[in-house]
GROMACS .gro file of C-alpha atoms in nm:
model
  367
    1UNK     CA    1  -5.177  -8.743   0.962
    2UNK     CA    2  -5.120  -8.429   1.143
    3UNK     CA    3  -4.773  -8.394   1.284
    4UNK     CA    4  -4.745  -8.323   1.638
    5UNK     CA    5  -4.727  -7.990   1.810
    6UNK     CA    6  -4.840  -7.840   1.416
    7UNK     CA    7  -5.251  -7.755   1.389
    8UNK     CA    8  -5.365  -7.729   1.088
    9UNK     CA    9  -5.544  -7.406   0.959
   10UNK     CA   10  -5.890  -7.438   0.813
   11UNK     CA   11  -6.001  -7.309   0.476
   12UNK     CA   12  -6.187  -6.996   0.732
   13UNK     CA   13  -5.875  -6.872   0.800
   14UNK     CA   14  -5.699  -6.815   0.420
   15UNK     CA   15  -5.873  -6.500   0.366
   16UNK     CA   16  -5.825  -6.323   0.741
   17UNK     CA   17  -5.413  -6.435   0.650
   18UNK     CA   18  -5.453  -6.299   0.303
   19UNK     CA   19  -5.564  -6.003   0.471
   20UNK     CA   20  -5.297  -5.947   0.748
   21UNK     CA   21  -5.044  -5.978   0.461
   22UNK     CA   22  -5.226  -5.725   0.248
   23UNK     CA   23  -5.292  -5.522   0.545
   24UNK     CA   24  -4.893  -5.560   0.624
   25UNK     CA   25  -4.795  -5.459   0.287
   26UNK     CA   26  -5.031  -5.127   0.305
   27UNK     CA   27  -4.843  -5.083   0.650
   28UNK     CA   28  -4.525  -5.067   0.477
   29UNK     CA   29  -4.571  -4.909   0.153
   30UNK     CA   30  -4.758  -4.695   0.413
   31UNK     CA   31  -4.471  -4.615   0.626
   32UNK     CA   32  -4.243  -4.608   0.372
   33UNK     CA   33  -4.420  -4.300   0.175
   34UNK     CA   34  -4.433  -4.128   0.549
   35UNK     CA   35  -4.050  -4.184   0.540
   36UNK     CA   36  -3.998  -4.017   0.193
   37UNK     CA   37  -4.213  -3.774   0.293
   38UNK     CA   38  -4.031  -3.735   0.592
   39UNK     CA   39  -3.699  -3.756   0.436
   40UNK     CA   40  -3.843  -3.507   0.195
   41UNK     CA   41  -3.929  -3.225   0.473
   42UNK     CA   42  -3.585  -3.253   0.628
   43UNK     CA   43  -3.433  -3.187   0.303
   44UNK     CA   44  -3.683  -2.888   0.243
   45UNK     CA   45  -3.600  -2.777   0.596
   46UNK     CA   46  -3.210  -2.824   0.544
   47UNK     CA   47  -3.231  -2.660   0.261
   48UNK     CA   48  -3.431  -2.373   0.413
   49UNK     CA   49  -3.175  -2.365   0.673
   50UNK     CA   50  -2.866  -2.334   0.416
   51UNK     CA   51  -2.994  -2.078   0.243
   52UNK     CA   52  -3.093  -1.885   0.543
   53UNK     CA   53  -2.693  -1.929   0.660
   54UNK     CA   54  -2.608  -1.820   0.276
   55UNK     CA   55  -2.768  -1.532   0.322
   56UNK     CA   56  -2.654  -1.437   0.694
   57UNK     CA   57  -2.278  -1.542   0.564
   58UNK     CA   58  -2.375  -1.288   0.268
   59UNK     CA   59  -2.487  -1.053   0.493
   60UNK     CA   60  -2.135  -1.088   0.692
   61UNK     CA   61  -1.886  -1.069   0.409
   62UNK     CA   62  -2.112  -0.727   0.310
   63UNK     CA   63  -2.053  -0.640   0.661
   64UNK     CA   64  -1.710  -0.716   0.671
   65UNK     CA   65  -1.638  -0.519   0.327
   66UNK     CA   66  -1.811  -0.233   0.463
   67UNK     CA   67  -1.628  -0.212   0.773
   68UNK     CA   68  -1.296  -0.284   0.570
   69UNK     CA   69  -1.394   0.045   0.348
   70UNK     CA   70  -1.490   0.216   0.676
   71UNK     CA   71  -1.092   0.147   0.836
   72UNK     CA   72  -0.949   0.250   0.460
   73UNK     CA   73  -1.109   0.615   0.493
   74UNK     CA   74  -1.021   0.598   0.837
   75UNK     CA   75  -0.679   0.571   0.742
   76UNK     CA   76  -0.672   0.820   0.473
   77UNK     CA   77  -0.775   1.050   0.715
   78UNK     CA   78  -0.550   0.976   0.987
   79UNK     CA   79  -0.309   1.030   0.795
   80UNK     CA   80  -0.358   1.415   0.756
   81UNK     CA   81  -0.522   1.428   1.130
   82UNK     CA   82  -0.215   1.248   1.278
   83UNK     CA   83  -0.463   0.980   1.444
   84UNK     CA   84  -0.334   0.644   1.433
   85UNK     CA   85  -0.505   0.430   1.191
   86UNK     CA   86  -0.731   0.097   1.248
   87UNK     CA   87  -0.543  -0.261   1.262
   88UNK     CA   88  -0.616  -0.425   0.972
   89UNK     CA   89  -0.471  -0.774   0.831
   90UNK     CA   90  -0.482  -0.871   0.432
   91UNK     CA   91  -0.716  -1.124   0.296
   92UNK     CA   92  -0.560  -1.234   0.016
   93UNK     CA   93  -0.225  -1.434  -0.065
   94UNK     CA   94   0.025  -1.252  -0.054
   95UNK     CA   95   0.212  -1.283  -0.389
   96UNK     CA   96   0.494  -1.057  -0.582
   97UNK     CA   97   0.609  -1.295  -0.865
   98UNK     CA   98   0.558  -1.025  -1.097
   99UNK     CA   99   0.776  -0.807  -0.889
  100UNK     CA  100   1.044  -1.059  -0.830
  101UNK     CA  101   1.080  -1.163  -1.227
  102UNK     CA  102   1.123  -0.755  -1.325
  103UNK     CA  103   1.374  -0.725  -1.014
  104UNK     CA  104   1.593  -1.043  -1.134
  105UNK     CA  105   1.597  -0.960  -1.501
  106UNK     CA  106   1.696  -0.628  -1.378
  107UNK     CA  107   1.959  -0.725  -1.219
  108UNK     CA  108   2.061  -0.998  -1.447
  109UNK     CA  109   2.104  -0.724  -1.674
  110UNK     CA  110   2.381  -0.567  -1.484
  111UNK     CA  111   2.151  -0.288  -1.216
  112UNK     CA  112   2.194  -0.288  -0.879
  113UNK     CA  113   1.862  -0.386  -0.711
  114UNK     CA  114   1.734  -0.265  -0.327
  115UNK     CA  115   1.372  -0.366  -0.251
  116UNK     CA  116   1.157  -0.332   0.107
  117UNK     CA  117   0.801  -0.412   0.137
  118UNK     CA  118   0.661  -0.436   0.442
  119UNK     CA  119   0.302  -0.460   0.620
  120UNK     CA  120   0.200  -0.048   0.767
  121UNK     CA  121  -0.004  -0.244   1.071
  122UNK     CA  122   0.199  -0.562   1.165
  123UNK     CA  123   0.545  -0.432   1.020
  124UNK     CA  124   0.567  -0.770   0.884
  125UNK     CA  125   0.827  -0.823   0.606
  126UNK     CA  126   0.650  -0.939   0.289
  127UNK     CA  127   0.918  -0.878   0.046
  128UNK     CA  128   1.309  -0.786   0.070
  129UNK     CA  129   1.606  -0.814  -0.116
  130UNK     CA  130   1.915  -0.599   0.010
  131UNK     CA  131   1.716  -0.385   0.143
  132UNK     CA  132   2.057  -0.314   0.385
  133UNK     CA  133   2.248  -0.147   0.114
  134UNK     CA  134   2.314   0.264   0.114
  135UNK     CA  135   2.233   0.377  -0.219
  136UNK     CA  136   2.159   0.737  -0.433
  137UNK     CA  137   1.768   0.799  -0.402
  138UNK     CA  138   1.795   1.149  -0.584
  139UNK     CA  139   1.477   1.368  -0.465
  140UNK     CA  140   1.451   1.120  -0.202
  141UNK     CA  141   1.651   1.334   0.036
  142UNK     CA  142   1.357   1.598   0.044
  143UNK     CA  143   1.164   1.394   0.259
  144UNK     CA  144   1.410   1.416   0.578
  145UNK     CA  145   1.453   1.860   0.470
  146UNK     CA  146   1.048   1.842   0.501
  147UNK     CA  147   1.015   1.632   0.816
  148UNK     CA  148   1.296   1.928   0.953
  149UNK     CA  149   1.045   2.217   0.801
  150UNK     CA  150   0.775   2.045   0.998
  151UNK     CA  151   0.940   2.003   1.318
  152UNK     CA  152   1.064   2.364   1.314
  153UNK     CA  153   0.708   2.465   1.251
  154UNK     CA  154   0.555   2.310   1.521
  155UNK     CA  155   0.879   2.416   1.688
  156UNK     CA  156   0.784   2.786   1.651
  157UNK     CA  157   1.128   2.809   1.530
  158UNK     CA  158   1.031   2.863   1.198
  159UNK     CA  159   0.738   3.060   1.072
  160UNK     CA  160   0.518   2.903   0.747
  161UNK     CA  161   0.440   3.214   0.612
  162UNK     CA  162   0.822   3.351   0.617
  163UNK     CA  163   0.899   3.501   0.286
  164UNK     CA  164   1.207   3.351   0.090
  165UNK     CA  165   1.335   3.521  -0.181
  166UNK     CA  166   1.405   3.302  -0.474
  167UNK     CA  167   1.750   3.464  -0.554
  168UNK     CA  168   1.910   3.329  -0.239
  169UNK     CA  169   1.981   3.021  -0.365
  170UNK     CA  170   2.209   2.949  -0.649
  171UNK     CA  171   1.989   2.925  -1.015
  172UNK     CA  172   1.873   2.555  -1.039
  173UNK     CA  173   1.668   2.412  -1.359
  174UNK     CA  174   1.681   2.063  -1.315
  175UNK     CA  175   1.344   2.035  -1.223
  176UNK     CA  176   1.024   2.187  -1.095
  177UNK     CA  177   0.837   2.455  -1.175
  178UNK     CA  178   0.958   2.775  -0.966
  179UNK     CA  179   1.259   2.879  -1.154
  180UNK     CA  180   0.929   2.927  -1.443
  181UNK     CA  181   0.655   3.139  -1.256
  182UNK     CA  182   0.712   3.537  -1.254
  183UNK     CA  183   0.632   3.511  -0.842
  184UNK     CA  184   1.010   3.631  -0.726
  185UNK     CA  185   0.941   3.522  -0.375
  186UNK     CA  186   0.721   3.263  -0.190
  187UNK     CA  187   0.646   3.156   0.186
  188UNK     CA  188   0.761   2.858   0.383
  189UNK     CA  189   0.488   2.673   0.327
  190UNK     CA  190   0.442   2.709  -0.012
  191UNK     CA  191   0.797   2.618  -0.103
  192UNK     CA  192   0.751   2.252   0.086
  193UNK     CA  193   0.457   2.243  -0.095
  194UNK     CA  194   0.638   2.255  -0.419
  195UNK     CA  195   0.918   2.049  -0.314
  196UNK     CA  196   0.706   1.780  -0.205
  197UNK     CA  197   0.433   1.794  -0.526
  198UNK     CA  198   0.652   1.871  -0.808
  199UNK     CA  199   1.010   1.778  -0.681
  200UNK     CA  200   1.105   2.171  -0.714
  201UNK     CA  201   1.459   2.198  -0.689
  202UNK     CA  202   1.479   2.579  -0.603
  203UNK     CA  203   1.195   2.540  -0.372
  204UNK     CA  204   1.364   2.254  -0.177
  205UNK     CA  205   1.769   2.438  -0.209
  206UNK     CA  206   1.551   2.752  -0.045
  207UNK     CA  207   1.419   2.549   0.252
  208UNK     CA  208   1.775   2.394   0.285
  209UNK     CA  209   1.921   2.715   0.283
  210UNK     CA  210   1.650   2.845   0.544
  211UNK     CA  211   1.672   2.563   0.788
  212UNK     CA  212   2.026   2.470   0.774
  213UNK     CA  213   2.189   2.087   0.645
  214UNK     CA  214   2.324   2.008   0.989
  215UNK     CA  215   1.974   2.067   1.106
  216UNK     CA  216   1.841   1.810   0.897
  217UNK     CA  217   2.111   1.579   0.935
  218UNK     CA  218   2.055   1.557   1.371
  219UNK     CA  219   1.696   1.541   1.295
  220UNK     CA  220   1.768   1.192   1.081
  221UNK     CA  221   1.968   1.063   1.354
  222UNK     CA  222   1.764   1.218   1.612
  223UNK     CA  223   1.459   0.983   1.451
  224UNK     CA  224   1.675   0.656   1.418
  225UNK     CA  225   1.816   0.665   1.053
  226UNK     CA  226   2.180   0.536   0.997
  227UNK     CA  227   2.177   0.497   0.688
  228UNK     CA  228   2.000   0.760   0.514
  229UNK     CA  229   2.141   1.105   0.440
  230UNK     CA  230   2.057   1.493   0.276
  231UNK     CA  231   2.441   1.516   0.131
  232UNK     CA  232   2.369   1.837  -0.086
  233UNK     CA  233   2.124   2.063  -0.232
  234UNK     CA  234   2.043   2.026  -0.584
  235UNK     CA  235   2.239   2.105  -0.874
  236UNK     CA  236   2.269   2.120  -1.223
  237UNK     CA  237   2.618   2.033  -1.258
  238UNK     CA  238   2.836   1.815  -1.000
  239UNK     CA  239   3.191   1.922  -0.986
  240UNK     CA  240   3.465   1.776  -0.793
  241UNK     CA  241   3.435   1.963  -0.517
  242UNK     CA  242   3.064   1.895  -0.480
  243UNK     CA  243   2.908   1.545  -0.290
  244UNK     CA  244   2.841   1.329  -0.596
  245UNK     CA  245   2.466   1.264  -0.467
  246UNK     CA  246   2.173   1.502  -0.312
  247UNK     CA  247   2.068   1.180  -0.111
  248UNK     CA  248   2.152   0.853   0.009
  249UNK     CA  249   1.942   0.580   0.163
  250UNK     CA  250   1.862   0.195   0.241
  251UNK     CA  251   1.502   0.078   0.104
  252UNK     CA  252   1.478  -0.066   0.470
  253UNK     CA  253   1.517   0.258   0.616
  254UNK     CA  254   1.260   0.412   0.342
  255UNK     CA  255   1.004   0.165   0.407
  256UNK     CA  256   1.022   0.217   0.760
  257UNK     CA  257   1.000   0.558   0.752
  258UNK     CA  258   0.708   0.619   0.560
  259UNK     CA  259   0.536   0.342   0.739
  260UNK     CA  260   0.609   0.552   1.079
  261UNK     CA  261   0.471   0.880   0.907
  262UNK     CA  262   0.166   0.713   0.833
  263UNK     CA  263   0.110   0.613   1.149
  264UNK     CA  264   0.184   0.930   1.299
  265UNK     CA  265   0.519   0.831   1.445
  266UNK     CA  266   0.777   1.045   1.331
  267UNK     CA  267   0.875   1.341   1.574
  268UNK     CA  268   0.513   1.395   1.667
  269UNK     CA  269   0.155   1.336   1.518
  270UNK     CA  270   0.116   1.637   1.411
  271UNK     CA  271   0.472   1.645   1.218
  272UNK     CA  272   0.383   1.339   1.061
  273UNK     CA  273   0.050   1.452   0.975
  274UNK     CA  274   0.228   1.747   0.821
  275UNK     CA  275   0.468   1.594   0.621
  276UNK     CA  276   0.197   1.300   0.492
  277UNK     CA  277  -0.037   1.585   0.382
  278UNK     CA  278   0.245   1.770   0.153
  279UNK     CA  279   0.335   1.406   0.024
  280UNK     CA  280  -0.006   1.331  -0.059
  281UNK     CA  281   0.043   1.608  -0.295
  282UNK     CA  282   0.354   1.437  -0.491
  283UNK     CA  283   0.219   1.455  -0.908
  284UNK     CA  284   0.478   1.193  -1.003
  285UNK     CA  285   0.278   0.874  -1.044
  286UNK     CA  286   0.487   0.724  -1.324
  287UNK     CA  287   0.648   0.444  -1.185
  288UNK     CA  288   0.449   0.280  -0.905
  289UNK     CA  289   0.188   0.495  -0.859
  290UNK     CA  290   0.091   0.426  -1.250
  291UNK     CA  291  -0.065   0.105  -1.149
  292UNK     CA  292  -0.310   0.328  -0.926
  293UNK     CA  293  -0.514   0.465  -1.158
  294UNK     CA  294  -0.576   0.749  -0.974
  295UNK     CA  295  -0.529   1.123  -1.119
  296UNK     CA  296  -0.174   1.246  -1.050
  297UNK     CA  297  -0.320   1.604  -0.974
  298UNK     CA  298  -0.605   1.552  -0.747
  299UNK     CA  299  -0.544   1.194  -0.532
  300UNK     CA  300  -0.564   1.305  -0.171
  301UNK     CA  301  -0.897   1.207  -0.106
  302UNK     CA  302  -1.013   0.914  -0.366
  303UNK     CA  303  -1.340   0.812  -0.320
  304UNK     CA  304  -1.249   0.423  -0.310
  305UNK     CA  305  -1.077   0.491   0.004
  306UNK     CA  306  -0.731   0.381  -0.180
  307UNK     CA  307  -0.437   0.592   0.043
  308UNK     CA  308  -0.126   0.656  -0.175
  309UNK     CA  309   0.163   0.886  -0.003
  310UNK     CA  310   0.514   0.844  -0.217
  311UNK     CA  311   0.824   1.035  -0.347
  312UNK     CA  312   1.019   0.950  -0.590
  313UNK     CA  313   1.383   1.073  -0.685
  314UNK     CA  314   1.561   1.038  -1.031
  315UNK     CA  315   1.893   1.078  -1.178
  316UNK     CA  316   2.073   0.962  -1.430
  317UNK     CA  317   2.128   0.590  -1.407
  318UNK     CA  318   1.873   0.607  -1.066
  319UNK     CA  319   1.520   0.563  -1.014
  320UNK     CA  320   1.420   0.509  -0.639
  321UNK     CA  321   1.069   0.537  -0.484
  322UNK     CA  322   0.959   0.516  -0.187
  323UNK     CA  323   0.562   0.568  -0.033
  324UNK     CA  324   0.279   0.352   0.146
  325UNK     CA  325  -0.062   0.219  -0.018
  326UNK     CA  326  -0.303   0.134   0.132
  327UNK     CA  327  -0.699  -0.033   0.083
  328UNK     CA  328  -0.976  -0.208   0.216
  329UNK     CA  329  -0.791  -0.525   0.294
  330UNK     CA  330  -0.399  -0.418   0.380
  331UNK     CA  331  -0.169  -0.135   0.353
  332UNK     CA  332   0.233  -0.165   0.280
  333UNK     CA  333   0.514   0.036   0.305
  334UNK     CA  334   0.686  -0.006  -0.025
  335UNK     CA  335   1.054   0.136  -0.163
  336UNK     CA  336   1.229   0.010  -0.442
  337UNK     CA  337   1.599   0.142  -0.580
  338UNK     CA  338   1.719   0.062  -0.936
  339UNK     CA  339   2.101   0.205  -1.049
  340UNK     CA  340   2.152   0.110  -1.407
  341UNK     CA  341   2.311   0.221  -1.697
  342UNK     CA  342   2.132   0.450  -1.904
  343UNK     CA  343   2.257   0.386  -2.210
  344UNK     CA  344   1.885   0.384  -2.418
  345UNK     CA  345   1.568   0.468  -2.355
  346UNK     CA  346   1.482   0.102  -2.377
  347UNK     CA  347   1.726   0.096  -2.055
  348UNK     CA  348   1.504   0.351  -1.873
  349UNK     CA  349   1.196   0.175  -1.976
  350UNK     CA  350   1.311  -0.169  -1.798
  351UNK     CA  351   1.383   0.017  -1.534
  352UNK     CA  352   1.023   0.196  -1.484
  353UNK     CA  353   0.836  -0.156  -1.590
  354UNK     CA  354   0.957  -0.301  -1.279
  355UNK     CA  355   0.823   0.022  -1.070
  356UNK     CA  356   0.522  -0.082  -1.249
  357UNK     CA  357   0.528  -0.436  -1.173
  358UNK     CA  358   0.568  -0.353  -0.781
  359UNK     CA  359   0.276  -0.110  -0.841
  360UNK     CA  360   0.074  -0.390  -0.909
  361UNK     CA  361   0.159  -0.605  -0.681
  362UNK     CA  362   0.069  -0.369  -0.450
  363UNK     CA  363  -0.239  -0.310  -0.536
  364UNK     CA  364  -0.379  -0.681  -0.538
  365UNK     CA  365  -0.213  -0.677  -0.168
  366UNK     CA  366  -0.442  -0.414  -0.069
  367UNK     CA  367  -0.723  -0.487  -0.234
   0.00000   0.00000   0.00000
């Protein structure tokens, strides 16, 4: 008996159902392979489209680095011009563990320690430790007696091709190469060329004598430095009588200084553009500047676009350096002070491997 409200299909009908459910499964299995193929084309187009924004974000760090090298020569040669360089901001971290562990077993060892880096663009401290304290720098001091030179130059106070005779200055020999060449006599220029490259001692007692120390010492407080002073000309012995030092400085004030050189801010552009150029010439590359690679005769225009302007001073017992790097990706102003005993050359050695361990640190900060 048929139930009510239910009709009962006839044999007729089987196959047509049969069909609509074979038909239904085609459907789907159909639809489903025009989803995987679907599914399969947005991948292939996703794809496409990631690789096409790989290669434009390629395309943009290339872009970047190229403009980064572009603003590195530009600095290098603002530097001489007197132009101020591009803003620029580093990439990297910003790390000096290397430098701090030399620094501390330095001074665990008994030296007295002054350290100053700082940013050329942003002035940004990015490492310091008593950078306050007024300490020896040695050879240091010619840098305020060339920043005088300069100003008197521009001045028209003082002419660059003035002859000095090398005997009116006291014999010095304790370093530099003037008191060795047969050339009796040498011009202005020349002789801050020599105190600035090779740390001549005649050369830079001549341009003391020429210019006058109470020159040079309005012309550092005339430019904002308290605690940095030209005490002396050089000597080969100290007596009583004499100031125990040719220099004294703070790292803070070293740092700051070169940093304003750079970037053409010391007495005028063209002063600072002046005094950068004769740095630029500086052959001692021993302590920081070893980490550099670059050729201690010939590095004022490398072809990697690295900038290096320093000066170093040394004494016994003191090793002080002072100087701004610069790369693609940063530039620093950098000076470091070490007084220690020099009791061994292993003592000396200590001392330089933590010049060298700032040198490095340096350079991964500006490149």
């Amino acid at each position: 008996m048929n139930e009510p409200g239910r009709t009962r299909r006839s044999g007729a009908e089987e196959p047509e159902r049969a069909a609509t459910r074979s038909g239904g499964r085609s459907a789907r299995r159909g639809q489903a392979a025009g989803e995987a193929r679907a599914d399969a084309g947005a991948r292939a187009d996703a794809a496409t489209r990631a690789d096409a924004a790989g290669r434009a974000d390629a395309a943009g760090r290339a872009d970047a680095a190229a403009r980064a090298d572009a603003g590195g020569r530009a600095l290098r040669r603002g530097a001489v011009s007197g132009a101020v360089p591009p803003r620029r901001s580093a990439l990297r971290a910003r790390s000096f563990l290397g430098t701090l562990k030399a620094l501390d077993a330095l001074s665990a060892a008994g030296a007295q320690v002054s350290v100053r880096v700082a940013d050329i663009d942003s002035g940004e401290a990015v490492l310091v430790g008593d950078d306050h304290l007024t300490l020896p720098v040695a050879g240091l001091g010619v840098v305020p007696l060339l920043i005088e030179v300069a100003a008197q130059i521009e001045a028209g106070t003082l002419d660059p091709l003035q002859i000095i005779e090398r005997t009116a200055v006291d014999p010095v020999t304790v370093g530099g190469l003037w008191h060795q060449l047969k050339a009796p006599a040498l011009p202005v220029s020349d002789l801050a060329v020599l105190a600035a490259a090779a740390s001549d001692a005649t050369a830079a007692n001549a341009l003391l004598a020429r210019v006058g120390l109470d020159a040079v010492r309005a012309r550092v407080e005339q430019i904002g430095l308290v605690k940095t002073a030209l005490l002396d000309g050089f000597r080969d012995t100290r007596g009583p009588d004499d100031a125990p030092h040719v220099a004294l400085a703070s790292t803070g004030e070293l740092a700051a200084l070169f940093a304003a050189l750079v970037n053409a801010h010391v007495v005028s552009p063209a002063v600072s553009a002046q005094v950068s150029e004769w740095l630029s010439l500086n052959q001692d590359l021993a302590l920081v500047g070893a980490t550099t690679a670059l050729d201690p005769f010939a590095h004022d225009d490398d072809r990697h676009g690295l900038l290096f302007v320093n000066k170093t001073g040394r004494a016994d017992g003191i090793r002080a350096e002072a100087g701004v790097i610069a790369g693609p990706r940063a530039g620093a102003a950098y000076a470091l002070i070490v007084c220690f005993d020099d009791l061994s050359v292993a003592h000396r050695v200590r001392a330089h491997e933590a010049f060298r361990a700032l040198g490095l640190d340096l350079m991964e900060y500006a490149y």
